Amino acid sequence: MLKKLGIIIIVLLIINGFCNAQITKLDYYMEYDTSTCKYDFYIVIVSGSNATLSQSFLINSQYSIVVPYNSTKVITQNHNPLQYPSGQPCIWNIGTTHSYPLNSPEIDFISITPSLNPLSKFDPMMPNDTVKLFSMDIVPPNSADNTAIRLYRNNSDPGVNDPDMLGQSFTNSFTIGSGSSNQYDKNKSPTRASNTLTSVIDTSNNSLFIDITTDASICQLPLTYQWYGPNNYSSNTEDVALSPYTPANRGIYTVITTDNLGNLDTTALEIGSNKMHYALHQGLQITINRTSVGVLLPLLGDQNKNSELIIEYRKNGLPTFQQGITTTKANPGFIVDGNPLGLNYHAGSLFSLGPNTKYDLRVSLVDPEGFGEVINASFTTPSLDETTNPTVFYVAPGTSGGSGSANDPFRGMQTALNNTYIATKTLLAYDGTYEAFTINHSGSQESSTTIKSINLHGAIIDGNNTSTGIVTLGNSANTTHHIIIDGFVIQNGNWGVDAQNTQDLIIRNNKIIDVEYGFVNRKDNGWESNQYIYNNLFEGRTVWPQTDGNIPSERGIDLRGNKNVVHNNTISNFGDGISTDGPPYGFSHNMEIHHNDITRIVDDLIEIDGSVSNSLIYRNRLMNGRAGVSLAPILGGPAYIFRNEIINTEYSAFKLNRAPTGIQIYHNTVLNAGYGMSSPTGWQSTIFKNNTFFTSGYVFEEDENIATGLYKFDYNAYKSTRSGTAAQPWFKWDNVKYNVLNDLTSGTTLDSNSIVVDLSDFNNINIPAAFSTEVLTTDNNIMPTAMSLAKDAGQVLNNLNDPFVKDGNPDIGAYEYGQPIPVYGHNFGEACSYSDLSIMTWNGSKNDSWFEELNWTPCGVPNTNSVVTIPSNMPNMPFLNTMITIRDLNVLIGGGMLNLGNIIVTH
């Protein structure tokens, strides 16, 4: 959700001594005037009136708005209140500016104060009267940022107690006639003129000409145009002119217009026969993580939106392709968060791949109108970045001195960093307490710079309650890349790890405690990528529960950018657990968040608001938070949310606000007091299958759904402790109540194969009594019983079921009967980078990937000094189709592997 934007306009004046005001409640309202091209600022009387002169004086006011950072702002005209007794408008002046705070980056906070000389009053006012105060010219640096200009939101934008606001309050309040403030929080949003296109189409003389005219106001000009059409047509001209005009040019022409305020409008025109809807594309995009791949195919057509994309894959060297997860089609005409999506593509992910493994890819684009194409490609997943043949330096606590040898270590981490500029280096820290430090030099693509505690958690980085970063990685002006931070205690400060413009970063095996933010990308440029955060403990300072509706700003892990992976972390006591919610929206692709253990979070346990495609959120245990997974909004998708435990959320297991599109929710188990899921606006292009819900209220309560939403709900398992009567229905869908599941299935197109389950269908399920009572990890065992109705009752899901389902018949819910219980959160007993890798034995406990650390005892990946043994009768035998070098290899009778020729043994 957009909860931390904020720029503000304020007016503050205190005058005492008047009788009680009769204006008891008022609203705030701003509007863009398309005749003057200015923003007008108003108050709207909600209740009361000012019958006397003393009830008409302005006593105390604070009027706050939100605009982008570094906008030009000029007050162009003053209207009210009026000076007494002259009747001239009082003068409003721009005052103090509070720029670019952490919690609201790219934002200014501005105080605007009226000069009330000597007194200023309002004319008589009644309920529903609208009074204009002043007009402004506001020009953001980027015209598209016009959509970000808004009023300050009481109780959701940063408040006076937010440390980043430096004690300044911007709460909207307004007092007319007495010493008590008249305040009304539901501020109206500015309205904007639409841009309606009309066209004249001429297909004579063997040519096509489309002449466009618009009713856009002068303030919206100039308009820019982007055309898409049949036969690979693309143009940024205002009008279309084609000669010759042939049957191949017939079909749907779509023009996306952007006005000077950043508003988008999409218009489609049918030219000639409607039988040729080509789904021409712009080239396949493949984005590779260590264990997943995102595929995205931008389209130039398919205006009837009926093309499909099928992804197939196989390990190179194997004969058979497997089908990938269901893909998502982004619809440019969908309205998401109040604006046309404007994106036209197919996308999908491949999941549970092996690191450092070569794969073949086959992508099929199919359109019923007759167009089709098969695209073949290959890719190799990367291995875990490690330092090879580094220069090793040693560090001990202190502030200066030392040479970096084992016997004469550098004194202090900053001293070591300031005196070692070689990229390929490892800094090994002796036990003790160190001061905060900053890294401004990168590693290399061939070998990362590693900073490591010699003994796990023996070295402590203490921030001395710093208001900035304890460990600071780089700065926003330059890229900092290929850095590993390993095995420290990082404590006592605002930002545990402050990572600015970072790429190819590994944060592992650390305790990051007593902080406001654990790990943070706070500059919001979206330049970050390949940040790998795993096996850490994050403990914050935020008290849970908070049930007053306030949204704390602190976050355990706060990410931006693309291709980020966060897994096996334990996170507690923050405002948000793991968040990618921040500008630039519509930028983030290909993230993985899995096997994290997150609890005692005031707001969202995981939020990926504003992300676009191929997000994988799976196998997380999410407990005791306001919302489980926030998807408010997803801008096209797909976002895959599967096999998570979501227990004791205050409002909703899945936050689907602001009309997101492209969401696939599978195999989750939800236990909630109250309702299981609810959102204030409809969602679009959503698949919801194989989930289990236990609640004491509505299973789901959805008041407003979108008619073109394309909802696919099925194969779910539900249980509410409600009676299932008209007084206590289980479901509300599109503002219609359905008492029980049979009523829902007969009255809608939802859940025709779904079932009702009971507590006894699972080993030990306890529905939470009240949100404010903490649920512990030991309170529930959500494994289905041998006779459970949920057993084998799910729908088969390509690729997503592969690591979990061994009998070919998926169970409904997060767990599969008879399969191992997931391991969530950190495990410092398996800090693999601390293992002795000289003698290694294959255990195959995870999968068949040679490069999966937990497939080996001790955990890690064999290197050039390792003697490797492959035992017999392992659950998985290792697969290898890339070259590796080890010291020696012993394959026991009954053991084996494919492609032994890819192993170089040096003896």
Short mmCIF file of C-alpha atoms in Angstrom, two decimals, residues 479-848:
data_model
loop_
_atom_site.label_atom_id
_atom_site.label_comp_id
_atom_site.label_asym_id
_atom_site.label_seq_id
_atom_site.Cartn_x
_atom_site.Cartn_y
_atom_site.Cartn_z
CA THR A 479 27.20 1.09 -7.45
CA THR A 480 28.63 -1.10 -4.69
CA HIS A 481 28.74 -4.75 -5.67
CA HIS A 482 30.01 -8.23 -4.81
CA ILE A 483 30.13 -7.87 -1.01
CA ILE A 484 29.60 -10.61 1.60
CA ILE A 485 28.81 -9.83 5.28
CA ASP A 486 29.02 -13.06 7.26
CA GLY A 487 28.56 -14.17 10.86
CA PHE A 488 28.40 -10.92 12.88
CA VAL A 489 26.23 -9.52 15.63
CA ILE A 490 25.05 -6.13 14.30
CA GLN A 491 23.27 -4.15 16.99
CA ASN A 492 22.10 -0.88 18.51
CA GLY A 493 21.20 1.65 15.84
CA ASN A 494 18.66 2.85 13.31
CA TRP A 495 19.63 0.83 10.21
CA GLY A 496 21.40 -2.47 10.81
CA VAL A 497 22.65 -2.73 7.23
CA ASP A 498 22.16 0.41 5.13
CA ALA A 499 22.62 -0.77 1.52
CA GLN A 500 22.52 1.94 -1.14
CA ASN A 501 22.70 1.10 -4.85
CA THR A 502 23.98 -2.41 -4.05
CA GLN A 503 24.25 -5.36 -6.40
CA ASP A 504 25.45 -8.95 -6.01
CA LEU A 505 25.31 -8.71 -2.23
CA ILE A 506 25.21 -11.53 0.34
CA ILE A 507 24.09 -10.98 3.95
CA ARG A 508 24.19 -14.29 5.86
CA ASN A 509 24.50 -15.87 9.30
CA ASN A 510 24.16 -12.55 11.17
CA LYS A 511 22.25 -11.51 14.27
CA ILE A 512 20.85 -8.06 13.50
CA ILE A 513 19.19 -6.93 16.72
CA ASP A 514 18.03 -3.83 18.61
CA VAL A 515 17.46 -1.83 15.41
CA GLU A 516 14.68 0.16 13.74
CA TYR A 517 15.39 -1.38 10.31
CA GLY A 518 17.33 -4.62 9.88
CA PHE A 519 18.36 -4.34 6.23
CA VAL A 520 17.29 -1.35 4.14
CA ASN A 521 17.56 -0.04 0.57
CA ARG A 522 16.34 3.44 1.42
CA LYS A 523 17.05 5.61 -1.64
CA ASP A 524 14.23 4.23 -3.81
CA ASN A 525 16.01 4.47 -7.14
CA GLY A 526 15.45 0.79 -7.91
CA TRP A 527 19.09 0.24 -8.89
CA GLU A 528 19.59 -2.67 -6.51
CA SER A 529 19.70 -6.28 -7.74
CA ASN A 530 20.91 -9.76 -6.82
CA GLN A 531 20.74 -9.13 -3.09
CA TYR A 532 20.84 -12.46 -1.29
CA ILE A 533 19.80 -12.36 2.38
CA TYR A 534 19.65 -15.68 4.21
CA ASN A 535 20.10 -17.42 7.55
CA ASN A 536 19.92 -14.24 9.64
CA LEU A 537 18.11 -13.30 12.84
CA PHE A 538 16.40 -9.88 12.79
CA GLU A 539 14.95 -8.48 16.03
CA GLY A 540 13.52 -4.95 16.08
CA ARG A 541 12.35 -2.45 18.64
CA THR A 542 8.68 -2.19 17.63
CA VAL A 543 6.17 -3.32 20.24
CA TRP A 544 3.48 -5.82 19.20
CA PRO A 545 0.48 -5.74 19.22
CA GLN A 546 -0.66 -2.24 18.29
CA THR A 547 -4.38 -2.18 17.58
CA ASP A 548 -4.91 1.58 17.21
CA GLY A 549 -4.62 1.52 13.40
CA ASN A 550 -1.30 3.36 13.27
CA ILE A 551 1.27 1.99 10.86
CA PRO A 552 4.85 2.02 12.19
CA SER A 553 7.52 2.66 9.60
CA GLU A 554 10.19 0.22 10.82
CA ARG A 555 10.95 -2.83 8.67
CA GLY A 556 12.94 -6.00 9.19
CA ILE A 557 14.06 -6.24 5.56
CA ASP A 558 13.29 -3.33 3.22
CA LEU A 559 14.22 -4.11 -0.41
CA ARG A 560 14.16 -2.38 -3.78
CA GLY A 561 15.17 -3.48 -7.26
CA ASN A 562 15.17 -6.84 -9.05
CA LYS A 563 16.29 -10.45 -8.64
CA ASN A 564 16.46 -10.28 -4.84
CA VAL A 565 16.29 -13.49 -2.78
CA VAL A 566 15.37 -13.59 0.93
CA HIS A 567 15.18 -16.95 2.66
CA ASN A 568 15.51 -18.72 5.99
CA ASN A 569 15.52 -15.58 8.11
CA THR A 570 13.82 -15.13 11.48
CA ILE A 571 12.18 -11.71 11.83
CA SER A 572 10.22 -10.19 14.72
CA ASN A 573 9.11 -6.87 16.22
CA PHE A 574 9.01 -4.46 13.29
CA GLY A 575 6.30 -2.43 11.56
CA ASP A 576 6.65 -4.61 8.44
CA GLY A 577 8.50 -7.93 8.19
CA ILE A 578 9.82 -8.13 4.63
CA SER A 579 8.85 -5.27 2.33
CA THR A 580 9.46 -4.20 -1.25
CA ASP A 581 6.83 -1.46 -0.93
CA GLY A 582 8.46 1.74 -2.10
CA PRO A 583 9.16 3.81 -5.20
CA PRO A 584 9.89 3.25 -8.00
CA TYR A 585 6.63 1.33 -8.37
CA GLY A 586 6.24 -0.83 -11.44
CA PHE A 587 9.91 -1.75 -11.45
CA SER A 588 10.50 -4.85 -9.35
CA HIS A 589 10.71 -8.24 -11.08
CA ASN A 590 11.89 -11.76 -10.25
CA MET A 591 12.14 -11.89 -6.47
CA GLU A 592 12.05 -14.92 -4.18
CA ILE A 593 10.97 -14.80 -0.52
CA HIS A 594 10.83 -18.23 1.10
CA HIS A 595 11.32 -20.27 4.28
CA ASN A 596 11.27 -17.19 6.51
CA ASP A 597 9.82 -17.25 10.03
CA ILE A 598 8.11 -13.90 10.72
CA THR A 599 6.09 -12.97 13.81
CA ARG A 600 4.99 -10.02 15.97
CA ILE A 601 4.70 -7.58 13.08
CA VAL A 602 2.37 -4.62 13.53
CA ASP A 603 1.47 -4.20 9.86
CA ASP A 604 2.31 -6.52 6.91
CA LEU A 605 4.29 -9.68 7.53
CA ILE A 606 5.35 -9.66 3.85
CA GLU A 607 4.47 -6.90 1.38
CA ILE A 608 5.44 -6.79 -2.29
CA ASP A 609 3.25 -3.81 -3.25
CA GLY A 610 4.11 -2.20 -6.56
CA SER A 611 5.98 -5.19 -7.99
CA VAL A 612 5.39 -6.32 -11.56
CA SER A 613 6.23 -9.87 -12.63
CA ASN A 614 7.51 -13.24 -11.43
CA SER A 615 7.51 -12.83 -7.65
CA LEU A 616 7.70 -16.12 -5.72
CA ILE A 617 6.49 -15.97 -2.10
CA TYR A 618 6.47 -19.48 -0.68
CA ARG A 619 7.10 -21.71 2.34
CA ASN A 620 7.00 -18.85 4.87
CA ARG A 621 5.55 -19.07 8.38
CA LEU A 622 3.72 -15.78 8.98
CA MET A 623 2.18 -15.22 12.40
CA ASN A 624 0.77 -12.36 14.44
CA GLY A 625 0.53 -9.44 12.03
CA ARG A 626 -2.05 -7.07 10.61
CA ALA A 627 -1.90 -8.73 7.17
CA GLY A 628 -0.16 -11.86 5.92
CA VAL A 629 0.98 -11.10 2.35
CA SER A 630 0.24 -7.66 0.93
CA LEU A 631 -0.26 -7.48 -2.84
CA ALA A 632 -1.59 -3.95 -3.01
CA PRO A 633 -1.18 -3.72 -5.91
CA ILE A 634 0.54 -6.17 -8.26
CA LEU A 635 1.09 -4.47 -11.61
CA GLY A 636 0.48 -7.23 -14.13
CA GLY A 637 1.99 -10.26 -12.43
CA PRO A 638 2.38 -13.06 -12.00
CA ALA A 639 2.88 -13.04 -8.26
CA TYR A 640 2.93 -16.65 -7.02
CA ILE A 641 1.94 -17.03 -3.35
CA PHE A 642 2.07 -20.67 -2.28
CA ARG A 643 2.59 -23.09 0.61
CA ASN A 644 2.69 -20.43 3.32
CA GLU A 645 1.38 -20.80 6.88
CA ILE A 646 -0.54 -17.62 7.73
CA ILE A 647 -1.80 -17.58 11.31
CA ASN A 648 -3.46 -14.85 13.38
CA THR A 649 -3.69 -11.86 11.06
CA GLU A 650 -5.83 -8.96 12.23
CA TYR A 651 -7.39 -7.95 8.90
CA SER A 652 -6.63 -10.35 6.08
CA ALA A 653 -4.35 -13.22 5.17
CA PHE A 654 -3.89 -11.64 1.72
CA LYS A 655 -4.16 -7.90 1.24
CA LEU A 656 -5.54 -7.39 -2.26
CA ASN A 657 -6.25 -3.66 -2.12
CA ARG A 658 -6.01 -1.17 -5.00
CA ALA A 659 -7.24 -3.57 -7.71
CA PRO A 660 -4.10 -5.69 -8.26
CA THR A 661 -3.85 -7.97 -11.29
CA GLY A 662 -1.96 -11.17 -12.02
CA ILE A 663 -2.04 -13.08 -8.71
CA GLN A 664 -1.85 -16.85 -8.22
CA ILE A 665 -2.48 -18.12 -4.68
CA TYR A 666 -2.00 -21.85 -4.07
CA HIS A 667 -1.64 -24.33 -1.18
CA ASN A 668 -1.67 -21.86 1.72
CA THR A 669 -3.09 -22.62 5.16
CA VAL A 670 -4.79 -19.77 7.03
CA LEU A 671 -5.96 -19.77 10.68
CA ASN A 672 -7.61 -16.54 11.79
CA ALA A 673 -9.82 -15.07 14.45
CA GLY A 674 -12.45 -13.07 12.61
CA TYR A 675 -12.42 -13.33 8.83
CA GLY A 676 -9.78 -14.99 6.73
CA MET A 677 -9.57 -12.60 3.81
CA SER A 678 -11.09 -9.25 2.89
CA SER A 679 -10.23 -6.34 0.60
CA PRO A 680 -12.00 -3.03 -0.02
CA THR A 681 -11.76 -3.16 -3.83
CA GLY A 682 -11.85 -5.92 -6.40
CA TRP A 683 -8.91 -7.79 -7.81
CA GLN A 684 -8.30 -8.98 -11.34
CA SER A 685 -6.84 -12.02 -13.08
CA THR A 686 -6.60 -14.01 -9.85
CA ILE A 687 -6.25 -17.79 -9.36
CA PHE A 688 -7.02 -19.14 -5.88
CA LYS A 689 -6.68 -22.91 -5.53
CA ASN A 690 -5.71 -25.68 -3.07
CA ASN A 691 -5.88 -23.36 -0.02
CA THR A 692 -7.18 -24.21 3.46
CA PHE A 693 -8.98 -21.59 5.58
CA PHE A 694 -10.04 -21.90 9.22
CA THR A 695 -11.78 -18.85 10.69
CA SER A 696 -14.22 -17.78 13.38
CA GLY A 697 -15.89 -15.23 11.06
CA TYR A 698 -16.26 -14.87 7.31
CA VAL A 699 -13.97 -17.17 5.35
CA PHE A 700 -13.76 -14.30 2.90
CA GLU A 701 -15.66 -11.04 2.82
CA GLU A 702 -15.40 -9.19 -0.50
CA ASP A 703 -17.65 -6.20 -0.99
CA GLU A 704 -16.70 -4.91 -4.43
CA ASN A 705 -15.42 -7.11 -7.24
CA ILE A 706 -14.55 -6.12 -10.77
CA ALA A 707 -16.80 -7.58 -13.47
CA THR A 708 -13.87 -8.42 -15.76
CA GLY A 709 -11.85 -9.83 -12.89
CA LEU A 710 -11.28 -13.36 -14.30
CA TYR A 711 -11.45 -15.09 -10.90
CA LYS A 712 -10.63 -18.79 -10.68
CA PHE A 713 -11.44 -20.16 -7.21
CA ASP A 714 -11.48 -23.94 -6.81
CA TYR A 715 -10.20 -27.02 -4.94
CA ASN A 716 -10.06 -25.14 -1.63
CA ALA A 717 -10.97 -26.36 1.87
CA TYR A 718 -12.97 -24.12 4.20
CA LYS A 719 -14.16 -24.12 7.79
CA SER A 720 -15.78 -21.34 9.81
CA THR A 721 -16.99 -21.75 13.37
CA ARG A 722 -19.96 -19.55 12.42
CA SER A 723 -23.35 -21.22 12.27
CA GLY A 724 -23.70 -20.85 8.48
CA THR A 725 -27.07 -19.14 8.80
CA ALA A 726 -28.36 -15.82 7.50
CA ALA A 727 -27.20 -14.25 10.76
CA GLN A 728 -23.75 -15.83 10.53
CA PRO A 729 -22.86 -16.55 6.87
CA TRP A 730 -19.50 -18.02 5.89
CA PHE A 731 -18.92 -16.08 2.67
CA LYS A 732 -19.55 -12.65 1.17
CA TRP A 733 -18.71 -12.28 -2.53
CA ASP A 734 -19.33 -9.09 -4.47
CA ASN A 735 -21.43 -7.81 -1.56
CA VAL A 736 -23.72 -10.88 -1.62
CA LYS A 737 -23.79 -13.15 1.44
CA TYR A 738 -23.72 -16.94 1.13
CA ASN A 739 -24.48 -18.97 4.22
CA VAL A 740 -22.40 -22.08 3.44
CA LEU A 741 -20.20 -23.49 0.69
CA ASN A 742 -23.11 -25.06 -1.25
CA ASP A 743 -24.78 -21.65 -1.46
CA LEU A 744 -21.56 -20.11 -2.77
CA THR A 745 -21.04 -22.74 -5.46
CA SER A 746 -24.66 -22.63 -6.63
CA GLY A 747 -24.84 -18.82 -6.63
CA THR A 748 -21.47 -18.05 -8.27
CA THR A 749 -18.88 -19.62 -10.58
CA LEU A 750 -16.54 -20.16 -7.61
CA ASP A 751 -15.33 -23.30 -5.84
CA SER A 752 -17.25 -26.04 -7.64
CA ASN A 753 -14.70 -28.65 -6.42
CA SER A 754 -13.98 -27.14 -3.01
CA ILE A 755 -14.79 -28.91 0.26
CA VAL A 756 -15.70 -28.28 3.89
CA VAL A 757 -13.18 -29.64 6.40
CA ASP A 758 -13.07 -29.86 10.17
CA LEU A 759 -10.38 -29.44 12.83
CA SER A 760 -10.10 -33.22 13.08
CA ASP A 761 -8.87 -33.42 9.48
CA PHE A 762 -5.53 -32.03 10.67
CA ASN A 763 -3.15 -33.08 13.44
CA ASN A 764 -3.61 -30.11 15.76
CA ILE A 765 -5.36 -26.94 14.62
CA ASN A 766 -6.48 -24.23 17.03
CA ILE A 767 -8.29 -21.24 15.58
CA PRO A 768 -6.90 -18.10 17.28
CA ALA A 769 -9.15 -16.68 19.96
CA ALA A 770 -8.31 -12.98 19.41
CA PHE A 771 -5.71 -11.19 17.33
CA SER A 772 -4.13 -9.47 20.34
CA THR A 773 -3.27 -12.86 21.89
CA GLU A 774 0.02 -14.10 20.42
CA VAL A 775 -0.01 -17.48 18.70
CA LEU A 776 3.17 -19.49 19.21
CA THR A 777 4.86 -21.81 16.73
CA THR A 778 4.06 -24.78 18.98
CA ASP A 779 0.31 -24.08 19.08
CA ASN A 780 -0.56 -25.77 15.76
CA ASN A 781 0.37 -28.71 13.57
CA ILE A 782 -1.33 -28.22 10.21
CA MET A 783 -0.31 -31.60 8.75
CA PRO A 784 -3.40 -33.44 7.40
CA THR A 785 -4.27 -36.73 9.06
CA ALA A 786 -4.23 -40.05 7.21
CA MET A 787 -8.04 -39.91 6.80
CA SER A 788 -8.27 -36.15 6.15
CA LEU A 789 -10.79 -34.94 3.59
CA ALA A 790 -8.04 -32.58 2.35
CA LYS A 791 -5.71 -35.47 1.53
CA ASP A 792 -5.28 -35.99 -2.25
CA ALA A 793 -8.13 -33.50 -2.86
CA GLY A 794 -6.12 -30.72 -4.52
CA GLN A 795 -5.60 -29.93 -8.18
CA VAL A 796 -2.30 -30.93 -9.82
CA LEU A 797 -0.16 -27.86 -10.48
CA ASN A 798 2.71 -28.10 -12.93
CA ASN A 799 6.16 -27.32 -11.48
CA LEU A 800 4.74 -25.86 -8.23
CA ASN A 801 3.94 -29.34 -6.88
CA ASP A 802 7.28 -30.88 -7.90
CA PRO A 803 9.31 -30.47 -4.66
CA PHE A 804 6.40 -31.32 -2.36
CA VAL A 805 4.10 -33.96 -3.90
CA LYS A 806 5.60 -37.45 -4.15
CA ASP A 807 2.48 -39.51 -4.91
CA GLY A 808 1.13 -37.35 -7.76
CA ASN A 809 -1.97 -36.34 -5.75
CA PRO A 810 -1.60 -32.99 -3.97
CA ASP A 811 -3.27 -32.40 -0.62
CA ILE A 812 -5.13 -29.15 0.00
CA GLY A 813 -3.18 -26.76 2.21
CA ALA A 814 0.46 -25.96 2.91
CA TYR A 815 1.59 -29.45 4.03
CA GLU A 816 1.65 -32.81 2.23
CA TYR A 817 0.76 -35.83 4.31
CA GLY A 818 3.83 -37.95 5.09
CA GLN A 819 6.33 -35.36 3.82
CA PRO A 820 8.87 -33.58 6.08
CA ILE A 821 7.73 -30.56 8.10
CA PRO A 822 9.28 -27.39 6.60
CA VAL A 823 12.24 -25.77 8.34
CA TYR A 824 11.55 -22.05 8.71
CA GLY A 825 13.86 -19.26 9.77
CA HIS A 826 17.54 -19.25 10.65
CA ASN A 827 19.60 -22.24 11.75
CA PHE A 828 22.99 -21.15 12.99
CA GLY A 829 23.88 -24.82 13.47
CA GLU A 830 23.96 -24.98 9.66
CA ALA A 831 25.99 -21.87 8.91
CA CYS A 832 27.47 -23.55 5.87
CA SER A 833 30.17 -20.97 5.20
CA TYR A 834 31.74 -22.04 8.53
CA SER A 835 31.99 -25.74 7.53
CA ASP A 836 35.25 -27.61 6.94
CA LEU A 837 34.84 -28.75 3.34
CA SER A 838 37.90 -30.99 3.10
CA ILE A 839 35.87 -34.21 3.52
CA MET A 840 32.28 -34.17 2.20
CA THR A 841 29.53 -36.78 1.88
CA TRP A 842 26.44 -36.54 -0.30
CA ASN A 843 23.13 -36.84 1.64
CA GLY A 844 20.64 -35.76 -1.05
CA SER A 845 18.19 -34.50 1.55
CA LYS A 846 16.89 -31.55 -0.51
CA ASN A 847 17.03 -32.52 -4.19
CA ASP A 848 19.50 -33.77 -6.82
#
